[in-house]
mmCIF file of C-alpha atoms in Angstrom:
data_model
loop_
_atom_site.group_PDB
_atom_site.id
_atom_site.type_symbol
_atom_site.label_atom_id
_atom_site.label_comp_id
_atom_site.label_asym_id
_atom_site.label_seq_id
_atom_site.Cartn_x
_atom_site.Cartn_y
_atom_site.Cartn_z
ATOM 1 C CA UNK J 123 99.779 66.276 105.998
ATOM 2 C CA UNK J 124 103.143 64.895 107.206
ATOM 3 C CA UNK J 125 105.013 67.145 109.589
ATOM 4 C CA UNK J 126 107.969 67.669 107.231
ATOM 5 C CA UNK J 127 105.671 68.775 104.418
ATOM 6 C CA UNK J 128 103.574 71.241 106.373
ATOM 7 C CA UNK J 129 106.629 72.653 108.112
ATOM 8 C CA UNK J 130 108.209 73.232 104.701
ATOM 9 C CA UNK J 131 105.103 75.004 103.421
ATOM 10 C CA UNK J 132 104.925 77.091 106.566
ATOM 11 C CA UNK J 133 108.558 78.169 106.224
ATOM 12 C CA UNK J 134 108.066 79.005 102.552
ATOM 13 C CA UNK J 135 105.058 81.134 103.500
ATOM 14 C CA UNK J 136 107.035 82.948 106.200
ATOM 15 C CA UNK J 137 109.841 83.727 103.755
ATOM 16 C CA UNK J 138 107.440 85.029 101.109
ATOM 17 C CA UNK J 139 105.575 87.268 103.564
ATOM 18 C CA UNK J 140 108.843 88.569 105.017
ATOM 19 C CA UNK J 141 110.122 89.473 101.556
ATOM 20 C CA UNK J 142 106.913 91.327 100.795
ATOM 21 C CA UNK J 143 106.585 93.188 104.093
ATOM 22 C CA UNK J 144 110.099 93.733 105.471
ATOM 23 C CA UNK J 145 110.354 97.300 104.154
ATOM 24 C CA UNK J 146 106.972 98.166 105.651
ATOM 25 C CA UNK J 147 107.972 96.786 109.058
ATOM 26 C CA UNK J 148 111.262 98.673 108.984
ATOM 27 C CA UNK J 149 109.501 101.945 108.156
ATOM 28 C CA UNK J 150 106.927 101.366 110.874
ATOM 29 C CA UNK J 151 109.660 100.751 113.423
ATOM 30 C CA UNK J 152 111.314 104.016 112.373
ATOM 31 C CA UNK J 153 108.031 105.917 112.378
ATOM 32 C CA UNK J 154 108.309 106.641 108.649
ATOM 33 C CA UNK J 155 104.949 106.751 106.842
ATOM 34 C CA UNK J 156 104.471 105.469 103.303
ATOM 35 C CA UNK J 157 101.483 106.865 101.356
ATOM 36 C CA UNK J 158 101.076 103.725 99.248
ATOM 37 C CA UNK J 159 101.842 100.622 101.307
ATOM 38 C CA UNK J 160 100.654 101.652 104.796
ATOM 39 C CA UNK J 161 97.067 101.545 103.520
ATOM 40 C CA UNK J 162 97.225 97.753 103.197
ATOM 41 C CA UNK J 163 97.884 97.340 106.925
ATOM 42 C CA UNK J 164 95.935 100.270 108.385
ATOM 43 C CA UNK J 165 92.782 100.601 106.299
ATOM 44 C CA UNK J 166 92.397 96.822 106.148
ATOM 45 C CA UNK J 167 93.524 96.404 109.773
ATOM 46 C CA UNK J 168 95.273 93.110 109.121
ATOM 47 C CA UNK J 169 98.690 92.876 110.744
ATOM 48 C CA UNK J 170 101.771 91.391 109.150
ATOM 49 C CA UNK J 171 101.808 88.880 111.989
ATOM 50 C CA UNK J 172 98.341 87.704 111.000
ATOM 51 C CA UNK J 173 99.330 87.327 107.350
ATOM 52 C CA UNK J 174 102.464 85.466 108.390
ATOM 53 C CA UNK J 175 100.446 82.680 110.033
ATOM 54 C CA UNK J 176 100.151 79.904 107.489
ATOM 55 C CA UNK J 177 96.995 77.796 107.487
ATOM 56 C CA UNK J 178 96.294 74.742 105.332
ATOM 57 C CA UNK J 179 92.574 75.449 105.179
ATOM 58 C CA UNK J 180 89.897 73.071 106.480
ATOM 59 C CA UNK J 181 90.016 69.330 105.971
ATOM 60 C CA UNK J 182 93.785 68.937 106.387
ATOM 61 C CA UNK J 183 95.288 67.246 109.447
ATOM 62 C CA UNK J 184 98.669 68.726 110.367
ATOM 63 C CA UNK J 185 100.598 65.836 111.856
ATOM 64 C CA UNK J 186 102.057 66.501 115.330
ATOM 65 C CA UNK J 187 100.928 70.140 115.224
ATOM 66 C CA UNK J 188 99.315 69.597 118.621
ATOM 67 C CA UNK J 189 102.866 69.536 120.009
ATOM 68 C CA UNK J 190 103.580 73.056 118.727
ATOM 69 C CA UNK J 191 102.376 76.553 119.616
ATOM 70 C CA UNK J 192 99.701 76.148 116.935
ATOM 71 C CA UNK J 193 97.618 74.314 119.529
ATOM 72 C CA UNK J 194 96.928 77.739 121.065
ATOM 73 C CA UNK J 195 95.722 79.245 117.801
ATOM 74 C CA UNK J 196 92.071 80.022 117.287
ATOM 75 C CA UNK J 197 89.922 77.635 115.191
ATOM 76 C CA UNK J 198 92.080 74.507 115.580
ATOM 77 C CA UNK J 199 91.158 71.271 117.330
ATOM 78 C CA UNK J 200 93.064 68.077 117.970
ATOM 79 C CA UNK J 201 92.131 65.045 115.884
ATOM 80 C CA UNK J 202 93.420 61.601 114.972
ATOM 81 C CA UNK J 203 93.172 60.263 111.427
ATOM 82 C CA UNK J 204 94.540 56.935 110.176
ATOM 83 C CA UNK J 205 96.526 56.576 113.365
ATOM 84 C CA UNK J 206 98.138 60.016 113.089
ATOM 85 C CA UNK J 207 97.396 62.765 115.595
ATOM 86 C CA UNK J 208 97.620 66.473 114.980
ATOM 87 C CA UNK J 209 95.531 69.600 114.533
ATOM 88 C CA UNK J 210 92.785 70.331 112.049
ATOM 89 C CA UNK J 211 90.842 73.518 111.333
ATOM 90 C CA UNK J 212 87.388 73.540 112.931
ATOM 91 C CA UNK J 213 85.018 74.915 110.251
ATOM 92 C CA UNK J 214 82.194 75.455 112.739
ATOM 93 C CA UNK J 215 84.442 77.653 114.858
ATOM 94 C CA UNK J 216 85.415 79.756 111.831
ATOM 95 C CA UNK J 217 81.810 80.169 110.717
ATOM 96 C CA UNK J 218 80.545 80.928 114.219
ATOM 97 C CA UNK J 219 83.073 83.734 114.598
ATOM 98 C CA UNK J 220 82.768 85.087 111.045
ATOM 99 C CA UNK J 221 78.993 84.954 110.999
ATOM 100 C CA UNK J 222 77.207 87.603 108.979
ATOM 101 C CA UNK J 223 80.430 89.145 107.699
ATOM 102 C CA UNK J 224 81.439 85.958 105.888
ATOM 103 C CA UNK J 225 77.971 85.661 104.392
ATOM 104 C CA UNK J 226 77.944 89.263 103.208
ATOM 105 C CA UNK J 227 81.405 89.165 101.681
ATOM 106 C CA UNK J 228 80.548 85.958 99.885
ATOM 107 C CA UNK J 229 77.505 87.626 98.348
ATOM 108 C CA UNK J 230 79.620 90.582 97.229
ATOM 109 C CA UNK J 231 82.317 88.383 95.704
ATOM 110 C CA UNK J 232 79.758 86.229 93.889
ATOM 111 C CA UNK J 233 78.030 89.300 92.479
ATOM 112 C CA UNK J 234 81.340 90.812 91.370
ATOM 113 C CA UNK J 235 82.416 87.574 89.704
ATOM 114 C CA UNK J 236 79.227 87.463 87.635
ATOM 115 C CA UNK J 237 79.876 90.798 85.915
ATOM 116 C CA UNK J 238 82.201 91.982 83.145
ATOM 117 C CA UNK J 239 84.829 94.551 84.016
ATOM 118 C CA UNK J 240 83.933 98.216 83.502
ATOM 119 C CA UNK J 241 87.060 100.171 82.596
ATOM 120 C CA UNK J 242 85.741 103.713 82.309
ATOM 121 C CA UNK J 243 86.493 105.147 85.758
ATOM 122 C CA UNK J 244 90.171 105.994 85.052
ATOM 123 C CA UNK J 245 90.960 105.903 88.760
ATOM 124 C CA UNK J 246 89.402 109.301 89.384
ATOM 125 C CA UNK J 247 88.237 108.456 92.900
ATOM 126 C CA UNK J 248 91.371 110.007 94.422
ATOM 127 C CA UNK J 249 90.680 113.136 92.387
ATOM 128 C CA UNK J 250 87.091 113.251 93.631
ATOM 129 C CA UNK J 251 88.416 113.066 97.195
ATOM 130 C CA UNK J 252 90.299 116.308 96.506
ATOM 131 C CA UNK J 253 87.641 118.125 94.506
ATOM 132 C CA UNK J 254 87.199 121.721 95.680
ATOM 133 C CA UNK J 255 89.445 121.317 98.707
ATOM 134 C CA UNK J 256 92.208 123.463 100.133
ATOM 135 C CA UNK J 257 95.675 122.232 101.019
ATOM 136 C CA UNK J 258 94.643 121.879 104.661
ATOM 137 C CA UNK J 259 91.871 119.488 103.647
ATOM 138 C CA UNK J 260 94.024 117.074 101.616
ATOM 139 C CA UNK J 261 93.669 113.465 102.810
ATOM 140 C CA UNK J 262 97.365 112.628 102.488
ATOM 141 C CA UNK J 263 98.599 115.894 103.922
ATOM 142 C CA UNK J 264 102.270 114.865 104.058
ATOM 143 C CA UNK J 265 102.344 114.058 100.331
ATOM 144 C CA UNK J 266 102.802 116.859 97.768
ATOM 145 C CA UNK J 267 100.445 117.258 94.832
ATOM 146 C CA UNK J 268 101.686 117.143 91.237
ATOM 147 C CA UNK J 269 98.962 119.518 90.065
ATOM 148 C CA UNK J 270 97.354 122.612 91.500
ATOM 149 C CA UNK J 271 93.955 122.437 93.155
ATOM 150 C CA UNK J 272 92.526 124.370 90.221
ATOM 151 C CA UNK J 273 93.867 121.790 87.766
ATOM 152 C CA UNK J 274 92.505 118.921 89.851
ATOM 153 C CA UNK J 275 89.075 120.548 89.985
ATOM 154 C CA UNK J 276 89.089 121.036 86.215
ATOM 155 C CA UNK J 277 89.886 117.356 85.598
ATOM 156 C CA UNK J 278 86.952 116.344 87.798
ATOM 157 C CA UNK J 279 84.592 118.848 86.156
ATOM 158 C CA UNK J 280 85.555 117.751 82.643
ATOM 159 C CA UNK J 281 85.342 114.012 83.344
ATOM 160 C CA UNK J 282 82.577 111.527 84.016
ATOM 161 C CA UNK J 283 82.829 110.067 87.502
ATOM 162 C CA UNK J 284 81.882 106.395 87.254
ATOM 163 C CA UNK J 285 82.985 104.999 90.588
ATOM 164 C CA UNK J 286 81.342 101.661 91.462
ATOM 165 C CA UNK J 287 83.012 101.057 94.832
ATOM 166 C CA UNK J 288 81.233 102.452 97.868
ATOM 167 C CA UNK J 289 84.319 102.432 100.092
ATOM 168 C CA UNK J 290 86.001 104.831 97.673
ATOM 169 C CA UNK J 291 82.873 106.879 97.016
ATOM 170 C CA UNK J 292 82.262 107.504 100.714
ATOM 171 C CA UNK J 293 85.456 109.586 100.821
ATOM 172 C CA UNK J 294 84.413 111.866 97.949
ATOM 173 C CA UNK J 295 84.102 115.491 98.948
ATOM 174 C CA UNK J 296 80.475 116.670 99.269
ATOM 175 C CA UNK J 297 80.669 118.650 95.989
ATOM 176 C CA UNK J 298 81.989 115.570 94.169
ATOM 177 C CA UNK J 299 79.349 113.095 95.368
ATOM 178 C CA UNK J 300 76.488 114.239 93.099
ATOM 179 C CA UNK J 301 78.841 114.172 90.099
ATOM 180 C CA UNK J 302 79.183 110.391 90.349
ATOM 181 C CA UNK J 303 76.970 108.507 87.901
ATOM 182 C CA UNK J 304 76.129 105.807 90.449
ATOM 183 C CA UNK J 305 74.268 106.466 93.684
ATOM 184 C CA UNK J 306 76.280 104.230 95.967
ATOM 185 C CA UNK J 307 75.578 103.089 99.517
ATOM 186 C CA UNK J 308 76.490 100.157 101.730
ATOM 187 C CA UNK J 309 73.055 98.631 101.177
ATOM 188 C CA UNK J 310 73.522 98.391 97.392
ATOM 189 C CA UNK J 311 77.230 97.569 97.385
ATOM 190 C CA UNK J 312 76.762 94.122 95.824
ATOM 191 C CA UNK J 313 74.707 95.662 93.010
ATOM 192 C CA UNK J 314 77.553 97.847 91.746
ATOM 193 C CA UNK J 315 80.827 96.024 92.473
ATOM 194 C CA UNK J 316 82.627 94.935 89.297
ATOM 195 C CA UNK J 317 85.948 93.175 88.639
ATOM 196 C CA UNK J 318 87.857 95.988 86.919
ATOM 197 C CA UNK J 319 87.715 98.076 90.095
ATOM 198 C CA UNK J 320 91.112 98.202 91.787
ATOM 199 C CA UNK J 321 89.635 98.460 95.259
ATOM 200 C CA UNK J 322 87.163 95.626 94.747
ATOM 201 C CA UNK J 323 90.153 93.458 93.864
ATOM 202 C CA UNK J 324 92.201 94.645 96.824
ATOM 203 C CA UNK J 325 89.263 93.774 99.057
ATOM 204 C CA UNK J 326 89.780 90.090 98.235
ATOM 205 C CA UNK J 327 92.770 90.298 100.564
ATOM 206 C CA UNK J 328 90.532 91.573 103.367
ATOM 207 C CA UNK J 329 87.805 89.037 102.625
ATOM 208 C CA UNK J 330 90.334 86.203 102.729
ATOM 209 C CA UNK J 331 91.892 87.484 105.948
ATOM 210 C CA UNK J 332 88.412 87.539 107.517
ATOM 211 C CA UNK J 333 88.213 83.774 106.993
ATOM 212 C CA UNK J 334 91.129 83.427 109.433
ATOM 213 C CA UNK J 335 92.187 79.753 109.637
ATOM 214 C CA UNK J 336 89.482 78.858 107.114
ATOM 215 C CA UNK J 337 91.555 80.328 104.276
ATOM 216 C CA UNK J 338 94.603 78.545 102.859
ATOM 217 C CA UNK J 339 97.749 80.590 103.417
ATOM 218 C CA UNK J 340 98.599 80.472 99.718
ATOM 219 C CA UNK J 341 95.355 82.264 98.861
ATOM 220 C CA UNK J 342 95.937 84.984 101.451
ATOM 221 C CA UNK J 343 99.492 85.534 100.221
ATOM 222 C CA UNK J 344 98.440 85.765 96.569
ATOM 223 C CA UNK J 345 95.634 88.170 97.468
ATOM 224 C CA UNK J 346 98.097 90.378 99.349
ATOM 225 C CA UNK J 347 100.532 90.333 96.419
ATOM 226 C CA UNK J 348 97.727 91.452 94.140
ATOM 227 C CA UNK J 349 96.766 94.206 96.575
ATOM 228 C CA UNK J 350 100.352 95.499 96.578
ATOM 229 C CA UNK J 351 100.252 95.760 92.776
ATOM 230 C CA UNK J 352 96.899 97.501 92.642
ATOM 231 C CA UNK J 353 97.656 99.935 95.443
ATOM 232 C CA UNK J 354 100.696 101.181 93.551
ATOM 233 C CA UNK J 355 98.615 101.790 90.411
ATOM 234 C CA UNK J 356 95.882 103.338 92.552
ATOM 235 C CA UNK J 357 98.204 106.013 93.908
ATOM 236 C CA UNK J 358 100.284 106.503 90.756
ATOM 237 C CA UNK J 359 97.069 107.474 88.962
ATOM 238 C CA UNK J 360 96.187 109.995 91.668
ATOM 239 C CA UNK J 361 97.057 113.727 91.725
ATOM 240 C CA UNK J 362 99.802 113.097 94.304
ATOM 241 C CA UNK J 363 103.508 113.468 93.541
ATOM 242 C CA UNK J 364 105.131 110.198 94.611
ATOM 243 C CA UNK J 365 108.536 110.841 93.064
ATOM 244 C CA UNK J 366 110.290 110.837 96.445
ATOM 245 C CA UNK J 367 109.018 107.267 96.879
ATOM 246 C CA UNK J 368 110.356 106.281 93.462
ATOM 247 C CA UNK J 369 106.977 106.095 91.737
ATOM 248 C CA UNK J 370 106.230 107.798 88.435
ATOM 249 C CA UNK J 371 102.713 109.109 87.818
ATOM 250 C CA UNK J 372 100.143 107.585 85.515
ATOM 251 C CA UNK J 373 98.678 110.876 84.238
ATOM 252 C CA UNK J 374 95.036 109.883 83.873
ATOM 253 C CA UNK J 375 94.250 113.486 82.993
ATOM 254 C CA UNK J 376 95.740 112.650 79.563
ATOM 255 C CA UNK J 377 94.678 110.118 76.884
ATOM 256 C CA UNK J 378 98.006 108.306 77.276
ATOM 257 C CA UNK J 379 97.597 107.976 81.021
ATOM 258 C CA UNK J 380 94.042 106.740 80.687
ATOM 259 C CA UNK J 381 95.135 104.115 78.175
ATOM 260 C CA UNK J 382 97.816 102.895 80.590
ATOM 261 C CA UNK J 383 95.304 102.713 83.431
ATOM 262 C CA UNK J 384 92.771 100.786 81.341
ATOM 263 C CA UNK J 385 95.459 98.335 80.214
ATOM 264 C CA UNK J 386 96.193 97.554 83.855
ATOM 265 C CA UNK J 387 92.488 97.175 84.610
ATOM 266 C CA UNK J 388 92.111 94.548 81.890
ATOM 267 C CA UNK J 389 94.953 92.520 83.359
ATOM 268 C CA UNK J 390 93.485 93.128 86.802
ATOM 269 C CA UNK J 391 90.165 91.547 85.813
ATOM 270 C CA UNK J 392 91.907 88.330 84.802
ATOM 271 C CA UNK J 393 94.032 88.242 87.934
ATOM 272 C CA UNK J 394 91.296 88.998 90.426
ATOM 273 C CA UNK J 395 88.628 86.815 88.868
ATOM 274 C CA UNK J 396 90.987 83.889 89.419
ATOM 275 C CA UNK J 397 91.406 84.961 93.050
ATOM 276 C CA UNK J 398 87.651 85.264 93.473
ATOM 277 C CA UNK J 399 87.185 81.741 92.139
ATOM 278 C CA UNK J 400 89.713 80.458 94.679
ATOM 279 C CA UNK J 401 88.052 82.440 97.463
ATOM 280 C CA UNK J 402 84.629 81.009 96.642
ATOM 281 C CA UNK J 403 86.106 77.520 96.426
ATOM 282 C CA UNK J 404 87.601 77.992 99.895
ATOM 283 C CA UNK J 405 84.249 79.189 101.211
ATOM 284 C CA UNK J 406 82.498 76.188 99.672
ATOM 285 C CA UNK J 407 84.986 73.839 101.284
ATOM 286 C CA UNK J 408 84.602 75.536 104.651
ATOM 287 C CA UNK J 409 80.846 75.152 104.481
ATOM 288 C CA UNK J 410 80.869 71.582 103.185
ATOM 289 C CA UNK J 411 83.064 70.388 106.062
ATOM 290 C CA UNK J 412 81.090 72.168 108.769
ATOM 291 C CA UNK J 413 78.482 70.475 110.930
ATOM 292 C CA UNK J 414 75.044 70.327 109.330
ATOM 293 C CA UNK J 415 72.823 73.327 110.003
ATOM 294 C CA UNK J 416 70.319 71.164 111.855
ATOM 295 C CA UNK J 417 73.024 70.076 114.283
ATOM 296 C CA UNK J 418 74.705 73.438 114.767
ATOM 297 C CA UNK J 419 71.860 75.907 114.450
ATOM 298 C CA UNK J 420 74.084 78.206 112.400
ATOM 299 C CA UNK J 421 73.208 80.061 109.229
ATOM 300 C CA UNK J 422 74.766 78.304 106.221
ATOM 301 C CA UNK J 423 77.278 80.087 104.025
ATOM 302 C CA UNK J 424 75.295 79.024 100.998
ATOM 303 C CA UNK J 425 75.822 80.710 97.630
ATOM 304 C CA UNK J 426 73.815 83.877 97.281
ATOM 305 C CA UNK J 427 72.703 83.021 93.754
ATOM 306 C CA UNK J 428 71.874 79.669 92.231
ATOM 307 C CA UNK J 429 70.880 78.420 88.824
#
């Protein structure tokens, strides 16, 4: 890729990430928490600086990049192609570092992609995390509730808990766990993940970030944009009062609120299935450009399911 072209793409990526994250960085500098957005950079443990680094993905020579600070970045090596010298992503380095995590996330994404979306959970995982708690036990203690604890408990008791995402289920209160229709654990995560789940879709951002230089920057940015959208819906459908952050509730305790939540889920399936396809394509490209298994001794990132 000519230097002018990749520099232009890099600058465009920087501008897009800055627009998306500037408010978060300003709040962090001021020590001001945000109950919605902070999650994307604390729970997922991916820094804005990491997201801001644009990568072309494997198989692309960045002309003259060896003369820039990029030469110090992980997973790049110098190469010359058609008389032009620069840096190129080293797929073997990415795979060696990612190892079992890349293999496992690929299996989860493939399994999720193969299923239809299930839209019957109504976002009640945040409610289950508050079931039969006191104010001192609330997860987001600095955020007021829009209902009483008694009302929250009644919504949980009168509803079917259908959570399919282990990393939400594991935060259920002990009394809420047996109320869930699915017995979830890390070992069976790939068996239950499905594309209408908000958190399964947000995880695409984390899965892409775990690829480091192996993931095209455009994919990481689009996955983060999607995660921003879903996280807002996630918390608006919770029992928390987010009015001081300018967010109106989606009252999933009502038929109208549940209809609004399901409508988002249906759009979410379309959006995230496209992201999953791009993620799997990026993984395929990473694997196809890596050294053969016989030469490297590594475990291939082969598809989990064939046929």
